[in-house]
CSV table of C-alpha atoms in Angstrom, one decimal:
chain,number,residue,atom,x,y,z
G,1,LEU,CA,-71.5,-68.8,-47.7
G,2,ASP,CA,-73.8,-71.2,-45.7
G,3,THR,CA,-71.3,-71.1,-42.8
G,4,ALA,CA,-71.4,-67.2,-42.8
G,5,MET,CA,-75.3,-67.3,-42.9
G,6,ALA,CA,-75.4,-69.7,-40.0
G,7,LEU,CA,-73.1,-67.5,-38.0
G,8,ALA,CA,-75.0,-64.3,-38.9
G,9,LEU,CA,-78.5,-65.6,-38.2
G,10,THR,CA,-77.7,-67.2,-34.8
G,11,GLY,CA,-75.6,-64.2,-33.8
G,12,MET,CA,-78.5,-61.7,-34.5
G,13,PHE,CA,-80.6,-63.4,-31.9
G,14,THR,CA,-78.0,-63.2,-29.1
G,15,ALA,CA,-76.4,-59.8,-30.0
G,16,ARG,CA,-79.5,-58.0,-28.5
G,17,LEU,CA,-79.2,-60.1,-25.3
G,18,GLY,CA,-75.6,-59.2,-24.9
G,19,ALA,CA,-76.1,-55.5,-25.6
G,20,SER,CA,-79.0,-55.5,-23.0
G,21,THR,CA,-76.7,-57.2,-20.5
G,22,THR,CA,-74.2,-54.3,-20.6
G,23,THR,CA,-76.7,-52.1,-18.7
G,24,LYS,CA,-76.5,-54.6,-15.8
G,25,ILE,CA,-72.7,-54.6,-15.5
G,26,SER,CA,-70.6,-51.8,-14.3
G,27,ALA,CA,-68.1,-50.1,-16.8
G,28,SER,CA,-65.1,-51.2,-14.8
G,29,LYS,CA,-66.3,-54.8,-14.6
G,30,LEU,CA,-67.0,-54.8,-18.3
G,31,LYS,CA,-63.4,-53.6,-19.0
G,32,ARG,CA,-62.0,-56.2,-16.7
G,33,LEU,CA,-64.0,-59.0,-18.3
G,34,LEU,CA,-63.0,-57.7,-21.9
G,35,GLY,CA,-59.3,-57.6,-20.9
G,36,PHE,CA,-59.3,-61.1,-19.5
G,37,PHE,CA,-61.3,-62.3,-22.4
G,38,MET,CA,-58.7,-61.0,-24.9
G,39,LEU,CA,-55.8,-62.5,-23.0
G,40,GLY,CA,-57.6,-65.8,-22.9
G,41,VAL,CA,-58.3,-65.8,-26.6
G,42,ALA,CA,-54.7,-64.8,-27.5
G,43,PRO,CA,-53.2,-68.3,-27.5
G,44,LEU,CA,-55.9,-70.1,-29.2
G,45,VAL,CA,-55.3,-69.3,-32.9
G,46,PRO,CA,-51.5,-70.1,-32.8
G,47,ALA,CA,-52.3,-73.4,-30.8
G,48,LYS,CA,-54.4,-74.7,-33.8
G,49,ALA,CA,-51.3,-76.4,-35.3
G,50,TYR,CA,-50.6,-78.2,-32.2
G,51,ILE,CA,-54.3,-79.2,-31.6
G,52,MET,CA,-54.6,-80.4,-35.1
G,53,GLU,CA,-51.5,-82.5,-34.9
G,54,ALA,CA,-52.9,-84.1,-31.7
G,55,LYS,CA,-56.3,-84.8,-33.4
G,56,LYS,CA,-54.5,-86.3,-36.4
G,57,ASN,CA,-52.7,-88.7,-34.0
G,58,ASP,CA,-55.8,-89.6,-32.1
G,59,THR,CA,-58.3,-90.1,-34.8
G,60,LYS,CA,-58.5,-92.1,-38.1
G,61,LYS,CA,-58.3,-89.9,-41.1
G,62,HIS,CA,-61.5,-89.9,-43.2
G,63,ASP,CA,-61.7,-88.3,-46.7
G,64,THR,CA,-65.5,-88.3,-46.9
G,65,GLU,CA,-67.1,-84.8,-47.2
G,66,ARG,CA,-68.7,-83.7,-44.1
G,67,ASN,CA,-72.5,-83.4,-44.3
G,68,ARG,CA,-74.3,-80.0,-44.1
G,69,MET,CA,-75.2,-80.4,-40.4
G,70,GLU,CA,-71.7,-81.1,-39.4
G,71,ARG,CA,-70.5,-78.0,-41.1
G,72,LEU,CA,-73.5,-75.7,-39.9
G,73,LEU,CA,-73.9,-76.9,-36.2
G,74,PRO,CA,-70.4,-75.6,-35.1
G,75,ALA,CA,-71.0,-72.3,-37.1
G,76,SER,CA,-74.4,-71.9,-35.4
G,77,ILE,CA,-73.1,-72.5,-31.9
G,78,ILE,CA,-70.2,-70.0,-32.7
G,79,GLY,CA,-72.8,-67.5,-33.9
G,80,LEU,CA,-74.8,-67.7,-30.6
G,81,GLY,CA,-71.7,-67.1,-28.5
G,82,SER,CA,-70.2,-64.5,-30.8
G,83,GLY,CA,-73.5,-62.6,-31.1
G,84,PHE,CA,-73.9,-62.3,-27.3
G,85,LEU,CA,-70.2,-61.3,-26.8
G,86,ALA,CA,-70.5,-58.9,-29.8
G,87,GLY,CA,-73.4,-57.2,-28.1
G,88,LEU,CA,-71.7,-57.4,-24.6
G,89,PHE,CA,-68.1,-56.2,-25.4
G,90,GLY,CA,-68.5,-54.7,-28.9
G,91,VAL,CA,-66.2,-57.5,-30.3
G,92,GLY,CA,-67.1,-60.3,-32.5
G,93,GLY,CA,-65.4,-61.4,-35.7
G,94,GLY,CA,-61.8,-61.0,-34.9
G,95,ALA,CA,-61.8,-61.8,-31.3
G,96,ILE,CA,-64.4,-64.6,-31.3
G,97,VAL,CA,-65.4,-66.0,-34.6
G,98,VAL,CA,-62.0,-66.2,-36.2
G,99,PRO,CA,-60.4,-68.3,-33.3
G,100,ALA,CA,-63.5,-70.3,-33.0
G,101,LEU,CA,-63.7,-71.1,-36.8
G,102,THR,CA,-60.0,-71.9,-37.0
G,103,LEU,CA,-60.2,-74.4,-34.1
G,104,SER,CA,-63.6,-76.1,-34.8
G,105,THR,CA,-63.5,-76.3,-38.6
G,106,ASP,CA,-61.0,-77.1,-41.3
G,107,MET,CA,-60.9,-73.4,-42.5
G,108,THR,CA,-57.6,-71.7,-43.0
G,109,HIS,CA,-57.0,-68.5,-41.2
G,110,HIS,CA,-57.6,-66.6,-44.3
G,111,GLN,CA,-61.0,-68.3,-44.8
G,112,ALA,CA,-62.0,-67.8,-41.2
G,113,LEU,CA,-61.2,-64.0,-41.5
G,114,GLY,CA,-63.3,-63.6,-44.7
G,115,THR,CA,-66.2,-65.7,-43.4
G,116,SER,CA,-66.1,-63.7,-40.0
G,117,LEU,CA,-66.3,-60.4,-41.9
G,118,ALA,CA,-69.2,-61.6,-44.0
G,119,ALA,CA,-71.0,-63.1,-41.0
G,120,MET,CA,-70.7,-60.3,-38.3
G,121,THR,CA,-72.2,-57.5,-40.2
G,122,LEU,CA,-75.9,-58.3,-39.2
G,123,PRO,CA,-75.2,-59.1,-35.5
G,124,ALA,CA,-73.2,-55.8,-35.4
G,125,ILE,CA,-76.2,-53.9,-36.7
G,126,VAL,CA,-78.5,-55.6,-34.1
G,127,GLY,CA,-76.1,-54.9,-31.2
G,128,THR,CA,-75.6,-51.3,-32.4
G,129,VAL,CA,-79.3,-50.6,-32.7
G,130,THR,CA,-79.9,-52.0,-29.2
G,131,HIS,CA,-77.0,-49.9,-27.8
G,132,TYR,CA,-78.2,-46.8,-29.6
G,133,GLY,CA,-81.7,-47.4,-28.1
G,134,LYS,CA,-80.0,-47.4,-24.6
G,135,GLY,CA,-78.1,-44.3,-25.2
G,136,ASN,CA,-74.7,-46.0,-25.5
G,137,VAL,CA,-73.6,-44.8,-29.0
G,138,SER,CA,-71.7,-41.6,-29.3
G,139,MET,CA,-73.0,-40.1,-32.6
G,140,ARG,CA,-70.0,-37.6,-32.6
G,141,ALA,CA,-67.5,-40.5,-32.8
G,142,ALA,CA,-69.4,-43.3,-34.5
G,143,PRO,CA,-69.5,-41.9,-38.1
G,144,MET,CA,-65.7,-41.3,-38.2
G,145,LEU,CA,-64.9,-44.5,-36.5
G,146,ALA,CA,-67.1,-46.3,-39.1
G,147,MET,CA,-65.3,-44.5,-42.0
G,148,GLY,CA,-61.9,-45.3,-40.5
G,149,SER,CA,-62.8,-48.8,-40.0
G,150,PHE,CA,-64.1,-49.2,-43.5
G,151,PHE,CA,-60.9,-47.7,-45.0
G,152,GLY,CA,-58.7,-49.8,-42.6
G,153,ALA,CA,-60.5,-53.1,-43.4
G,154,PHE,CA,-60.3,-52.5,-47.2
G,155,VAL,CA,-56.6,-51.6,-47.1
G,156,GLY,CA,-55.7,-54.3,-44.5
G,157,GLY,CA,-57.7,-57.1,-46.3
G,158,ARG,CA,-56.7,-56.1,-49.9
G,159,PHE,CA,-53.0,-55.3,-49.4
G,160,VAL,CA,-51.8,-56.8,-46.2
G,161,GLY,CA,-53.9,-59.8,-44.9
G,162,LEU,CA,-54.2,-61.6,-48.2
G,163,ASN,CA,-50.4,-61.3,-48.8
G,164,MET,CA,-49.3,-62.6,-45.4
G,165,ASP,CA,-48.6,-66.3,-44.6
G,166,GLU,CA,-50.9,-68.2,-42.2
G,167,GLN,CA,-48.4,-68.3,-39.4
G,168,SER,CA,-47.7,-64.6,-39.5
G,169,LEU,CA,-51.4,-63.9,-39.3
G,170,ARG,CA,-51.9,-66.2,-36.4
G,171,TYR,CA,-49.1,-64.8,-34.4
G,172,GLY,CA,-50.0,-61.3,-35.4
G,173,PHE,CA,-53.5,-61.8,-34.1
G,174,SER,CA,-52.3,-63.4,-30.8
G,175,GLY,CA,-49.9,-60.6,-30.2
G,176,LEU,CA,-52.6,-57.9,-30.9
G,177,MET,CA,-54.9,-59.7,-28.4
G,178,VAL,CA,-52.2,-59.7,-25.7
G,179,VAL,CA,-51.4,-56.0,-26.2
G,180,LEU,CA,-55.0,-55.0,-26.3
G,181,GLY,CA,-56.1,-57.2,-23.3
G,182,THR,CA,-53.1,-56.0,-21.2
G,183,LYS,CA,-53.8,-52.4,-22.1
G,184,THR,CA,-57.4,-52.7,-21.2
G,185,LEU,CA,-56.6,-54.1,-17.8
G,186,LEU,CA,-54.1,-51.6,-17.1
G,187,LYS,CA,-56.6,-48.7,-17.8
G,188,ILE,CA,-59.1,-49.9,-15.1
């Protein structure tokens, strides 16, 4: 819970900045940046196993519990970056926080997903309010999208995600990022 709070609180500060930045960048450039971002993130989550193996070989194993600062500092830094990118691109938990948590902490993919969902609600609200104030929210589409997302998140989390093994989740995430990134770049 403390990791999710650190992510949420720091993400709220930078979400407004990211949302305000979108008004300074053209729509086609934003799409291009988002496409490249998704393609760049795609290999990170599956790479965790290889990175962790290399770390294990390079450092001595210690069984002492990490102190609170060692846990919260990476989460706060991730929150700052994810808040900004959530405001800028409208992405956050799935594309930013989950890969960052799985790579920078000892969380499993399941734990990173749950923590991300808990943490990104407040930064998403801040980004949404900022975009709404700038006229960037379609009130015709937003309520139905929100209802569909709520239902999809419930069904996906309850019946699919929790019943999948870690490796399938990692590679599924990676494949989704490649497909979405490629599709975004091809639509420019």
